[in-house]
Coordinates of C-alpha atoms and ligand atoms in Angstrom, one line a residue:
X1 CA 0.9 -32.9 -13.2
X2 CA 2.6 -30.8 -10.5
X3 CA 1.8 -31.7 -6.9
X4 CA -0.4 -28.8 -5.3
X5 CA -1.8 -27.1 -2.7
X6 CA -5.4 -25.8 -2.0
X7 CA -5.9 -22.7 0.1
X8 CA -9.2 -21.6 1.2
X9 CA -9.3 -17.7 1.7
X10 CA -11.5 -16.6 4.9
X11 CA -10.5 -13.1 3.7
X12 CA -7.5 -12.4 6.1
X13 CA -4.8 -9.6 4.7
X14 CA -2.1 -11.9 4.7
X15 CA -3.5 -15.0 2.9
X16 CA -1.7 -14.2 -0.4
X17 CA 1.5 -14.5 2.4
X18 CA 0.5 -18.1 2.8
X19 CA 0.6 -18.3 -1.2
X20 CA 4.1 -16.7 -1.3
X21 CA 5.6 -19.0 1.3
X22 CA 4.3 -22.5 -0.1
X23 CA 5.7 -21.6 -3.3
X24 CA 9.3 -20.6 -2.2
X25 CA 9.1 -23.9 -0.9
X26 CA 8.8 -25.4 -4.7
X27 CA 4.9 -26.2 -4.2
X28 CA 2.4 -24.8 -6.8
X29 CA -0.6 -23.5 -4.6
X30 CA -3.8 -21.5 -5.7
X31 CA -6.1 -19.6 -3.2
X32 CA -9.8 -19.6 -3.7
X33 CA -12.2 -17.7 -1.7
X34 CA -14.1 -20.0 0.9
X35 CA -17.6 -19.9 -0.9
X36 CA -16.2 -21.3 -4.4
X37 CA -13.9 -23.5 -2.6
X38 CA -16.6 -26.6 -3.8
X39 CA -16.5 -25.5 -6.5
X40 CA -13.0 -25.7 -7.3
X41 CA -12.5 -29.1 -5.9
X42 CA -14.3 -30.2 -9.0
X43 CA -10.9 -29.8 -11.2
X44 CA -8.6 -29.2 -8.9
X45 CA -6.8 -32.0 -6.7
X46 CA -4.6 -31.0 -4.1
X47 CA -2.6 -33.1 -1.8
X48 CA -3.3 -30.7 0.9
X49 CA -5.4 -27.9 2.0
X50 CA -4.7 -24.8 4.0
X51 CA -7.5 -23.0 6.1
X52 CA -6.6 -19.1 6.2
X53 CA -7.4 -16.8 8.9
X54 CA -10.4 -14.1 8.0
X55 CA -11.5 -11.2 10.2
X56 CA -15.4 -12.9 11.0
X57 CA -16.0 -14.9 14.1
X58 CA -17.2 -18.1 13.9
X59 CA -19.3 -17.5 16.8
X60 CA -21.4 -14.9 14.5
X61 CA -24.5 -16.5 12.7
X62 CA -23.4 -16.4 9.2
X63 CA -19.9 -17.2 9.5
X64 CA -18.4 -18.6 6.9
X65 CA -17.5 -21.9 6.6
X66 CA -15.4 -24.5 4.6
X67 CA -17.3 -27.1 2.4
X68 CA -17.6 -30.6 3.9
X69 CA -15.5 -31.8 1.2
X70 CA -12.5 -30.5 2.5
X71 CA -12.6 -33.0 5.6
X72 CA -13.8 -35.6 3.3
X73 CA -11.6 -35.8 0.3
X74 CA -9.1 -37.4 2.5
X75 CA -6.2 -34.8 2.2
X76 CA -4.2 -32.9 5.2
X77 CA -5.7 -29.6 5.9
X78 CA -3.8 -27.1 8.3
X79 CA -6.5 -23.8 9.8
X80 CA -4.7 -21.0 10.5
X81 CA -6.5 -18.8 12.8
X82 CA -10.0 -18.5 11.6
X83 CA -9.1 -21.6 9.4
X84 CA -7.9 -23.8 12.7
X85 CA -11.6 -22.6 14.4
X86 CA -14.0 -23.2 12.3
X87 CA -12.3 -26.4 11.5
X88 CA -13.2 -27.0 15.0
X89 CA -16.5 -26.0 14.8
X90 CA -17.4 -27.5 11.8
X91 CA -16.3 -31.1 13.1
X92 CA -17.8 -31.4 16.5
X93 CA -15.5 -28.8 18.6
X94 CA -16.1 -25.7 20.6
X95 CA -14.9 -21.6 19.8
X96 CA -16.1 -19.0 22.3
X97 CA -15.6 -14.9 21.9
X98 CA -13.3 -13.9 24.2
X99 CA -13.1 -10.1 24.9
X100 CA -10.7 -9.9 27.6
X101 CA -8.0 -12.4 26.8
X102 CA -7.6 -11.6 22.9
X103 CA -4.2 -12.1 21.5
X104 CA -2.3 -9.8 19.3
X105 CA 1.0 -9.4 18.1
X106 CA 4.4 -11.2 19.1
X107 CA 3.7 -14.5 21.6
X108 CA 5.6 -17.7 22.4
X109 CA 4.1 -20.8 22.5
X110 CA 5.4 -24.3 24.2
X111 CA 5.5 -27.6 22.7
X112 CA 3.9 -30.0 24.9
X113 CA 3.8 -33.0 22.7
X114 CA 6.2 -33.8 19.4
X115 CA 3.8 -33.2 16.5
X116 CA 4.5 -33.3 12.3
X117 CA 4.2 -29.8 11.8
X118 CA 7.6 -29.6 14.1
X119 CA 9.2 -32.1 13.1
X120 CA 13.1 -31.5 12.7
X121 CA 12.7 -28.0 14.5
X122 CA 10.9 -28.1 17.6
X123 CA 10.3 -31.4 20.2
X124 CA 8.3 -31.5 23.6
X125 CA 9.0 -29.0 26.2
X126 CA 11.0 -26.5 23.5
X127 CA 9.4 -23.0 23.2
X128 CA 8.8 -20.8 19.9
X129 CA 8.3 -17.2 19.4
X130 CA 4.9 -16.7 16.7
X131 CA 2.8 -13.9 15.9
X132 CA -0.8 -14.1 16.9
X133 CA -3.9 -12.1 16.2
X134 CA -6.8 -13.4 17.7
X135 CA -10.1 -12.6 19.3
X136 CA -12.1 -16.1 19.8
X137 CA -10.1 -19.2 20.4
X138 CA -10.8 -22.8 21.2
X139 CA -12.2 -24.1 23.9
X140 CA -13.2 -27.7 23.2
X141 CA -11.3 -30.0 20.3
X142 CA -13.2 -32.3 18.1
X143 CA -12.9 -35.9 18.6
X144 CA -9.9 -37.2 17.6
X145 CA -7.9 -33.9 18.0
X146 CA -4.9 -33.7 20.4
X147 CA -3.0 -30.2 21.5
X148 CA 0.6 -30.1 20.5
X149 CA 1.5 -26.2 21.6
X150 CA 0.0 -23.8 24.1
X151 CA 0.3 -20.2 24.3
X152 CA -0.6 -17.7 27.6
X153 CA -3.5 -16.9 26.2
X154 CA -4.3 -19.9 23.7
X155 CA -3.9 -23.1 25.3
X156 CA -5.0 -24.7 21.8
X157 CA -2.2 -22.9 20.3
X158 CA -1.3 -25.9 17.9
X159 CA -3.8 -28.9 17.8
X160 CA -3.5 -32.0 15.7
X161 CA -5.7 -35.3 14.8
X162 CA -2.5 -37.3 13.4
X163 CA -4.8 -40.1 12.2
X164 CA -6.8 -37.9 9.9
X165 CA -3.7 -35.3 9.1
X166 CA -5.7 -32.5 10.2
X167 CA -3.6 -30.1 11.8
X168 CA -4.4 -26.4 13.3
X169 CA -2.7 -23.5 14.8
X170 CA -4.2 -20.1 16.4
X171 CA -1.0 -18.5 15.7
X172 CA 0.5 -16.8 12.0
X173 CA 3.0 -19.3 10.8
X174 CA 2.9 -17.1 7.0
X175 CA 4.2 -13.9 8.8
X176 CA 7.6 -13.0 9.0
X177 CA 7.4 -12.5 13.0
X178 CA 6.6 -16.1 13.2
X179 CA 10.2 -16.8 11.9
X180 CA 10.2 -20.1 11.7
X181 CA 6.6 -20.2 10.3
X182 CA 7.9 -21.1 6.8
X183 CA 9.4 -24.6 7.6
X184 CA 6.0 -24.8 9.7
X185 CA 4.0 -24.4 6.3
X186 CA 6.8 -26.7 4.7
X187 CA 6.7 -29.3 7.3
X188 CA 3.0 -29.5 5.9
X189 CA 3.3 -29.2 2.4
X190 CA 6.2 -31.6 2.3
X191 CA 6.4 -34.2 4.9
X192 CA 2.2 -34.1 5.6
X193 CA 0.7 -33.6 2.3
X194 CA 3.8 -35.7 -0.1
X195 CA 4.6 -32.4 -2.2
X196 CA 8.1 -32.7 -4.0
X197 CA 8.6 -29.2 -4.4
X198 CA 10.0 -29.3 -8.0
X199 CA 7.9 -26.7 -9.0
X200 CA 9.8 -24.3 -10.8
X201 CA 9.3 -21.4 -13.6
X202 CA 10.9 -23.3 -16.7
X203 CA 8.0 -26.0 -15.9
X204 CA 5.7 -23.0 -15.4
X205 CA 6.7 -21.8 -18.3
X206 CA 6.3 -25.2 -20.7
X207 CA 2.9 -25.5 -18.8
X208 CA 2.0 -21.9 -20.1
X209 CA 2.9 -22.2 -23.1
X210 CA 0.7 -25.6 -23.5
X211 CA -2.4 -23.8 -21.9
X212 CA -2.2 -20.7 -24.4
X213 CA -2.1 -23.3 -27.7
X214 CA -4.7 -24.6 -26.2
X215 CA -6.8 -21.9 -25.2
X216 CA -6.2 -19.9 -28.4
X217 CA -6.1 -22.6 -30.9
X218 CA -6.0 -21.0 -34.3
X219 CA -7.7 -17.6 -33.3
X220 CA -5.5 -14.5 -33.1
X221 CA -4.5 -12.6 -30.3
X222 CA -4.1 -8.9 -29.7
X223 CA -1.8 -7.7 -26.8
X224 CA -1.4 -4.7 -25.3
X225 CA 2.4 -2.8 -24.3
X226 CA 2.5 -0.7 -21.7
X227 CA 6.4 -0.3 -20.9
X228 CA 5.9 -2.1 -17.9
X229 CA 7.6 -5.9 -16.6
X230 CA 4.2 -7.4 -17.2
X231 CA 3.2 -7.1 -20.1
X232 CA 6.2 -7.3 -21.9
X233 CA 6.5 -11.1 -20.3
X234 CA 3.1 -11.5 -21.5
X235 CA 3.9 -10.5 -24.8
X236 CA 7.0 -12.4 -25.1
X237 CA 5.1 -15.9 -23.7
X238 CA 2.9 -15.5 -26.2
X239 CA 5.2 -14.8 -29.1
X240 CA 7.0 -18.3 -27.8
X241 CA 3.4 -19.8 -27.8
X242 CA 1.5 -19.0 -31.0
X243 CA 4.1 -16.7 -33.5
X244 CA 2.5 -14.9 -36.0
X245 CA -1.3 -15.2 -34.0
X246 CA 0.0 -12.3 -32.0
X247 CA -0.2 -8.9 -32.3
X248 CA 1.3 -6.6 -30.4
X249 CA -0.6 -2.8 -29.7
X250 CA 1.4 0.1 -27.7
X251 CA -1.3 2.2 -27.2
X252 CA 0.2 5.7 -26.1
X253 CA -2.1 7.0 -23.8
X254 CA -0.4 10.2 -23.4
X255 CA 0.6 9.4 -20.1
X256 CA 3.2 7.6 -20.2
X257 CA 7.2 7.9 -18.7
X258 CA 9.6 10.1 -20.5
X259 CA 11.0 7.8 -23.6
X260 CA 8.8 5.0 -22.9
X261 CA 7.5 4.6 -26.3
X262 CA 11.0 4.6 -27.8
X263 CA 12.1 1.8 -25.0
X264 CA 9.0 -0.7 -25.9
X265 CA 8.9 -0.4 -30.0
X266 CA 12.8 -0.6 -30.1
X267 CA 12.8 -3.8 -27.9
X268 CA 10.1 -5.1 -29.7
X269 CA 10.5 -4.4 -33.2
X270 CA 14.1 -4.2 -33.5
X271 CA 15.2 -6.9 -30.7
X272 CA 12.4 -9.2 -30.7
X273 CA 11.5 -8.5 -34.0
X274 CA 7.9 -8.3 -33.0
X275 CA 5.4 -7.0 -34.8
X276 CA 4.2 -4.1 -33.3
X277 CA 1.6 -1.4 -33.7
X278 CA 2.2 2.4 -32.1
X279 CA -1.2 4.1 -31.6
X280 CA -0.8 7.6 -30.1
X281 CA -4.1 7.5 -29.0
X282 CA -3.0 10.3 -26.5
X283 CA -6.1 13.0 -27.8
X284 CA -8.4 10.3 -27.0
X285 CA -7.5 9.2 -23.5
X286 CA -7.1 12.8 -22.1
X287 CA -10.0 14.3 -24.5
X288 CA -12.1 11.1 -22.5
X289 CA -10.4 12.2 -19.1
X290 CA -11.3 16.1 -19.5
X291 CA -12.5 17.6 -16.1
X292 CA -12.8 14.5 -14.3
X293 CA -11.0 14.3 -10.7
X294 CA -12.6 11.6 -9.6
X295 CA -9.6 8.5 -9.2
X296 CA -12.2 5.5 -9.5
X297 CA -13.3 6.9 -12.6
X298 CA -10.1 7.7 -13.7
X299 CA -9.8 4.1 -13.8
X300 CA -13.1 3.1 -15.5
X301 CA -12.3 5.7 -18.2
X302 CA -8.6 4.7 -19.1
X303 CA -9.8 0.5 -19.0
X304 CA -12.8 1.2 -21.2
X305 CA -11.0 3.6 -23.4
X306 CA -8.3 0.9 -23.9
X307 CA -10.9 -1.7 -25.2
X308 CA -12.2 0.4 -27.2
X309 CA -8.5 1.0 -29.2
X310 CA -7.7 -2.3 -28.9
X311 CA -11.5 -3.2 -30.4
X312 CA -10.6 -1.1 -33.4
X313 CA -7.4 -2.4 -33.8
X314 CA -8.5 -6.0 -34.0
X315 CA -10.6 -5.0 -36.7
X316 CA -8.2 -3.2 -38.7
X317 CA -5.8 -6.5 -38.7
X318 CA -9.6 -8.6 -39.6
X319 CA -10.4 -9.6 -36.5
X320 CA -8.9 -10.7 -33.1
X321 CA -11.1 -13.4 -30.9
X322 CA -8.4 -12.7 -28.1
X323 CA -7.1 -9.9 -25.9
X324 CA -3.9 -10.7 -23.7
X325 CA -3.7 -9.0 -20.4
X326 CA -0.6 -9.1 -17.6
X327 CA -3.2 -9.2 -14.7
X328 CA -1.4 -10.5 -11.7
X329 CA -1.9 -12.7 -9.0
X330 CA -2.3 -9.8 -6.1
X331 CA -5.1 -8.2 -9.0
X332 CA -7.2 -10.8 -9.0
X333 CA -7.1 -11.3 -5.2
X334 CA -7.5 -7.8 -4.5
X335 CA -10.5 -7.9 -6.7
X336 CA -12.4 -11.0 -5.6
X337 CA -14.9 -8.9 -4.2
X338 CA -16.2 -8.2 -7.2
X339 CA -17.4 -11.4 -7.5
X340 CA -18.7 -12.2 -3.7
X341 CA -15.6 -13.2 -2.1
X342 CA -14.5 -12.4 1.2
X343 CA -11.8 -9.4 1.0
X344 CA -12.9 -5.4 0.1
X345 CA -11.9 -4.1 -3.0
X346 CA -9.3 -1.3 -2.2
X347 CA -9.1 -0.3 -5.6
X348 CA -10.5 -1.7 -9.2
X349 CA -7.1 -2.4 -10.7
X350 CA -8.4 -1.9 -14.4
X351 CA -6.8 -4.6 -15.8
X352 CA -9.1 -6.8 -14.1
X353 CA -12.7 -5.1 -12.2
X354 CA -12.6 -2.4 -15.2
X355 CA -13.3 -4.4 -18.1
X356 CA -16.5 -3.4 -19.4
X357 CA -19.1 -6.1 -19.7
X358 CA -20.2 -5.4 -23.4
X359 CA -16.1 -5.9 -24.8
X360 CA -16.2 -8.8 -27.8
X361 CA -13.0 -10.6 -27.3
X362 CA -12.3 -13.1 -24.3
X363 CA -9.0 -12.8 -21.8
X364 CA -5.8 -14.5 -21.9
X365 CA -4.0 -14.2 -19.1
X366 CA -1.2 -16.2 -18.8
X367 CA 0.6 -14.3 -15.6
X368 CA -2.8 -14.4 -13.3
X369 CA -1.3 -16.9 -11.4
X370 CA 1.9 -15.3 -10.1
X371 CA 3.5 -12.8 -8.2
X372 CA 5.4 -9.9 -9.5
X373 CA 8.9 -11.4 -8.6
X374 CA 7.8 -14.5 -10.2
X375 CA 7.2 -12.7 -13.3
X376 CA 10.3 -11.5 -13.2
X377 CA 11.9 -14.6 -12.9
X378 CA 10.2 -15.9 -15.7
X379 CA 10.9 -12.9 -17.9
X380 CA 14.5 -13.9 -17.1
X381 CA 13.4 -17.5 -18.3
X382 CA 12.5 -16.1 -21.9
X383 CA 15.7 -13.8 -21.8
X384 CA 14.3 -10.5 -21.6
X385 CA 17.2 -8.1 -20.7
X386 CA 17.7 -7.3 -17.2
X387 CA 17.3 -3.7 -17.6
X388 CA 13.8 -4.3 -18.3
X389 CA 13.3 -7.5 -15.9
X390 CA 14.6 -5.0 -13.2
X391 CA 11.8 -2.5 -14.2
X392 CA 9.9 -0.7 -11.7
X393 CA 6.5 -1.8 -12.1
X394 CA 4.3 1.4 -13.7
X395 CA 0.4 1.1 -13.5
X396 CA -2.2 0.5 -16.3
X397 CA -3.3 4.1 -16.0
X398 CA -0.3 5.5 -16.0
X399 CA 0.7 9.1 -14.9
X400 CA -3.0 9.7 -14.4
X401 CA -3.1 8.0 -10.8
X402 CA 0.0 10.2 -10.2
X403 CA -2.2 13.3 -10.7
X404 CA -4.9 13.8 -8.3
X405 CA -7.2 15.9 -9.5
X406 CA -7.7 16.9 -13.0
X407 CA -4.7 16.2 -15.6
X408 CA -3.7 18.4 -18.0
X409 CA -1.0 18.5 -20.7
X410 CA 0.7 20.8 -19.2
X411 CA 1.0 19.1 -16.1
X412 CA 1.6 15.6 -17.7
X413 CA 4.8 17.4 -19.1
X414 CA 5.6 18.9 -15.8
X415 CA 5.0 15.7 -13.8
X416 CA 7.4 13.9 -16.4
X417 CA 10.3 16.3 -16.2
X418 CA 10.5 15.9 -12.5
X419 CA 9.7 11.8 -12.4
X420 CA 13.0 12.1 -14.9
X421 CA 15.3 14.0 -12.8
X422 CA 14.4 12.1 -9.4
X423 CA 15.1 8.6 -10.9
X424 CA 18.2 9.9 -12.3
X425 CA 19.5 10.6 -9.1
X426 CA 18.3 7.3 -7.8
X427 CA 20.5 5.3 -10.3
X428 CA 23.3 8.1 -9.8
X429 CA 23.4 6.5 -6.1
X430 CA 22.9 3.3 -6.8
X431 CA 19.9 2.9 -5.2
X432 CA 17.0 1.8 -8.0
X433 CA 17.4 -2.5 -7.9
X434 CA 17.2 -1.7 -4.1
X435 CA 13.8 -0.3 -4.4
X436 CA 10.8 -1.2 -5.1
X437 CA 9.2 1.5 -6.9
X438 CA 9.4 5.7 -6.7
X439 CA 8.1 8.0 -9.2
X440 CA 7.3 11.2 -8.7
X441 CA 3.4 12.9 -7.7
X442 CA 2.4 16.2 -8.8
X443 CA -0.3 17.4 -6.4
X444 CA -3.0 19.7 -7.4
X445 CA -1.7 22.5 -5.0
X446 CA 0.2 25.5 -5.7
X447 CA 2.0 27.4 -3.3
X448 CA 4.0 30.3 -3.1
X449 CA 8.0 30.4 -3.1
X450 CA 10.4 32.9 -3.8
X451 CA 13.1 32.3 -7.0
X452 CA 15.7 35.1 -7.2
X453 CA 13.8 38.2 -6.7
X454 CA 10.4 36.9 -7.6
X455 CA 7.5 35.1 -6.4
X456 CA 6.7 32.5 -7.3
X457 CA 3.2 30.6 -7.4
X458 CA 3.6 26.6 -8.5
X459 CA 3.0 23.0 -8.1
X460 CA 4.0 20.8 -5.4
X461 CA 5.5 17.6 -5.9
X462 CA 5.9 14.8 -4.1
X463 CA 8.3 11.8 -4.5
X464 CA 7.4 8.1 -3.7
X465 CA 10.0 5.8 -3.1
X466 CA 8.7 2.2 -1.4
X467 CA 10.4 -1.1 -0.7
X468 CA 8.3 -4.0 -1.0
X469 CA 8.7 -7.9 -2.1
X470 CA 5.0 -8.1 -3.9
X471 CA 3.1 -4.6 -3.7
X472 CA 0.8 -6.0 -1.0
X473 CA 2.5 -4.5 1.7
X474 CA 5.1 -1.7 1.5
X475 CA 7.8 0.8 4.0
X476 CA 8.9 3.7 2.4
X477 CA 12.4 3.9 1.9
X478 CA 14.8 6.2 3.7
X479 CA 17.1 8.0 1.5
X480 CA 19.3 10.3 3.6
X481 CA 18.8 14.0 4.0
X482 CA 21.3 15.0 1.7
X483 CA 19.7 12.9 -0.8
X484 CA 16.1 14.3 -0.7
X485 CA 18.1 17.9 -0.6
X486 CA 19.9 17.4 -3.6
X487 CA 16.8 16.1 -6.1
X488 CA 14.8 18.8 -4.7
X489 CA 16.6 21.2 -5.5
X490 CA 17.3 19.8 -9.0
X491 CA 13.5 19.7 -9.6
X492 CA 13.1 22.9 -8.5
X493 CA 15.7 24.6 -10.6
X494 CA 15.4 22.1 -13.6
X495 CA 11.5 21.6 -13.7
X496 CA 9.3 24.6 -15.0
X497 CA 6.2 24.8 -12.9
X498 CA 7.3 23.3 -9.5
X499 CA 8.4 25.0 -6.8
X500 CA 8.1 22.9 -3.5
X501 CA 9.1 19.0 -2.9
X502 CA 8.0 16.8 -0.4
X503 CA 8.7 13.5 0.5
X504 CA 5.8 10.6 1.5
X505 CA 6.9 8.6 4.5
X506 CA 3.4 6.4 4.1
X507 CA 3.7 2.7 4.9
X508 CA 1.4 0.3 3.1
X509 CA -0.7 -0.6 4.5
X510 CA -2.5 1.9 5.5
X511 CA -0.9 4.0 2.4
X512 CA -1.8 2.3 -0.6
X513 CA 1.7 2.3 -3.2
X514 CA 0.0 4.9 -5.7
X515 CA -1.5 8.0 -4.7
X516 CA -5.0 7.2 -6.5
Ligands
XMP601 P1 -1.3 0.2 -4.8 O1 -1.3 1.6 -5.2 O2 -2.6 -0.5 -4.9 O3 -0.4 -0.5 -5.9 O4 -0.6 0.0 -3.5 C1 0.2 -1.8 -5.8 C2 1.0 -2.0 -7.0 O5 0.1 -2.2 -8.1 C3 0.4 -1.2 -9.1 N1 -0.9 -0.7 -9.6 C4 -1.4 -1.1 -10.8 N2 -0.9 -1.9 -11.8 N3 -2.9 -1.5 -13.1 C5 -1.7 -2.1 -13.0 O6 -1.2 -2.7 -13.9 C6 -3.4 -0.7 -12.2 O7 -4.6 -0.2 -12.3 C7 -2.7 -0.5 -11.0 N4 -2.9 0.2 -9.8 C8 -1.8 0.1 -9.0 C9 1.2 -0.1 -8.4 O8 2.0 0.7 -9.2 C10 2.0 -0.9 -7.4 O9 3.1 -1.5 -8.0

């Protein structure tokens, strides 16, 4: 078994961070939310645990807290932030509010005594820049705890009880304006805790591929193609897995990318030689989706209307026990609110919080563990070609979360025609392995332009276009003037219907990637 690494989620926005950097670092790690965190220690053995930070304060009356076991098991445990104080409060310590002498953003703490989670990078009386964000802080240590850094306003910047390997900082060692934060988390993971860090995705992979035989045994499984990275790497893992178990269902919701149907059946049928089934269940979906505006039940309509296709498909090949899904890592942390834990549910990502309760075959879900670069590296590992490794990633829903408002044919065709011609330009200029995702919006607005001697009265469009390592967080990427001049006026001239481009200069957060 591959060494690992426990962390306990207090809810902060950049836990999933904390995730990323432990695994670049060659260490499997899995986050659980705080209040199943007992839970989990039942079947899962780490050789270290990691506190994260959390918006509460642990001053506040129902503060939440990590289980006993945690201090108990006898492993390492690093708190970040709300992690590092309510390790202190929860073994004897003190934490106070404190209003006026709060802490946010770029800070530089002093070593004043040498301390594992510096070694090789930082000895007594060196300084360091980090990234804090803090309200309460310390004010008395546990028994047994020294401090190792001070800040100006955290003089238990970095504290440490070497004897028991508990270790905690006030300061953001996962962000990247802590820059040396990631041999920080490595100094724990590797030197602290014993990890090896020879995790890597062909063992991922060989693991995987054990769990699914496992999981599925002799049952068959139905999968589901939407032209997207995902679930092609699902589909392909599971091919390597179980063979002739597998069947693969493009269900064509009518909103899909120009030519994406020919792209998936010709790489699965004719490359992979795959067995695939193409529904066109396109009358369906936007007969379901008639007059309704409404994005989060958009989303409940498209995931429940895709159960129900892939229902009737596994009865038409006799039965399916299985349904195989390319949920991610970041959708099932963005949904653990759903099922009490500690972060608010921005959106229900279908693939995971839409599942309706009543649907008859079980989940396998074979990427929910890893982050979309990982699954690209792993779709490298089972020799996918590049050109669809490289994909920009394309939601469950589709087009419909492009459309606010009502969608229609006509503008699904519309929308299309211009997503077409803007990526077009983006790979004439080189410029689509360098970002992260754009399509093209079509906003229920018309305005009024004027096109040789006539007015006109049409859609507007906008065009998205972000740079990003995961989706969690995202800058919007700034193509030149020229650029943005040239595909707007190709939409306008080329695409029936519009007659006015804009272009989204939203971060994420507090943008979200997709419009809806
Ligand atoms: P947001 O819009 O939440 O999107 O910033 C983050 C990333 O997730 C994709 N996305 C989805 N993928 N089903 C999916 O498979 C969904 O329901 C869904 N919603 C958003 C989005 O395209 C972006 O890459």
């Amino acid at each position: 078994m591959t060494d690992s690494i426990l962390i306990v989620d207090f809810g902060s926005q950049v836990t999933q961070l904390i995730a990323r950097r432990v695994r670049e670092s060659g260490v499997y790690c899995e986050i659980v939310p705080f209040n199943k965190a007992d839970e989990m220690l039942d079947h899962f053995n780490p050789k270290g645990i990691i506190l994260s930070g959390g918006p509460a304060s642990v001053t506040g009356i129902d503060a939440p807290r990590a289980p006993d076991r945690v201090f108990t098991s006898g492993v390492p445990v690093l708190g970040i932030c709300y992690g590092e104080q309510t390790m202190c409060e929860q073994l004897g310590g003190k934490v106070e509010g404190s209003e006026d002498e709060r802490e946010f953003g770029r800070a530089v703490i002093s070593v004043i005594e040498d301390c594992a989670l510096f070694e090789g990078m930082l000895t007594t009386g060196e300084q360091e820049p980090v990234w804090m964000s803090h309200g309460d802080r310390v004010v008395a240590l546990p028994k047994g705890f020294k401090v190792v850094a001070v800040s100006s306003n955290a003089p238990f910047a970095a504290i440490a009880d070497e004897s028991r390997h508990f270790y905690g900082v006030q300061f953001h060692p996962e962000v990247a304006h802590t820059p040396r934060g990631k041999l920080m988390l490595r100094n724990f993971t590797h030197r602290i805790s014993g990890c090896k860090g020879d995790w890597t995705m062909a063992a991922f992979k060989d693991v995987e591929i054990a769990r699914i035989r496992k999981q599925v045994g002799k049952e068959r499984v139905i999968c589901g193609l939407s032209g997207g990275v995902d679930s092609s790497v699902v589909a392909v893992l599971l091919h390597e897995a179980i063979g002739d178990q597998l069947q693969c269902v493009f269900v064509d919701t009518g909103m899909m990318r120009a030519g994406e149907a020919e792209q998936v059946v010709n790489l699965f049928r004719h490359h992979y030689n795959i067995p695939l089934i193409h529904n066109d269940a396109s009358d369906l979906f936007l007969g379901k989706l008639d007059g309704v505006s409404d994005p989060e039940k958009k989303r409940k309509i498209i995931g429940a209307t895709f159960i129900d296709v892939f229902e009737a498909e596994a009865k038409n090949i006799g039965g399916a026990a299985f349904l195989a899904q390319g949920t991610l890592y970041p959708d099932v942390i963005e949904s653990v609110s759903f099922t009490g834990g500690p972060s608010v549910t921005i959106k229900s990502h279908h693939n995971v919080g839409g599942l309706p309760e009543r649907m008859n075959m079980k989940l396998v879900e074979p990427l929910r563990e890893l982050f979309k670069d990982e699954v690209r590296v792993l779709g490298r590992e089972l020799g996918l070609p590049e050109d669809f490794v490289g994909r920009h990633p394309f939601p469950g829903p589709g087009l419909a979360i492009r459309i606010p408002g009502e969608i229609t044919r006509e503008k699904l065709d519309i929308l299309r025609k211009a997503d077409v011609v803007y990526l077009d330009e983006i790979r004439k200029a080189g410029l689509y392995d360098t970002i992260w995702q754009a399509f093209a919006v079509l906003l229920p607005v018309r305005t009024v332009g004027v096109m040789g001697d006539g007015r006109t009265y049409d859609y507007v469009c906008a065009l998205r276009a972000v740079t990003s390592t995961d989706g969690m967080t995202a800058d919007y990427y700034p193509f030149t003037h020229d650029f943005l001049g040239r595909v707007s006026t190709r939409i306008i001239n080329e695409v029936k219907g519009i007659n006015r481009v804009v272009y989204d200069i939203t971060a994420k957060p507090p943008g979200t990637i997709e419009w809806e």
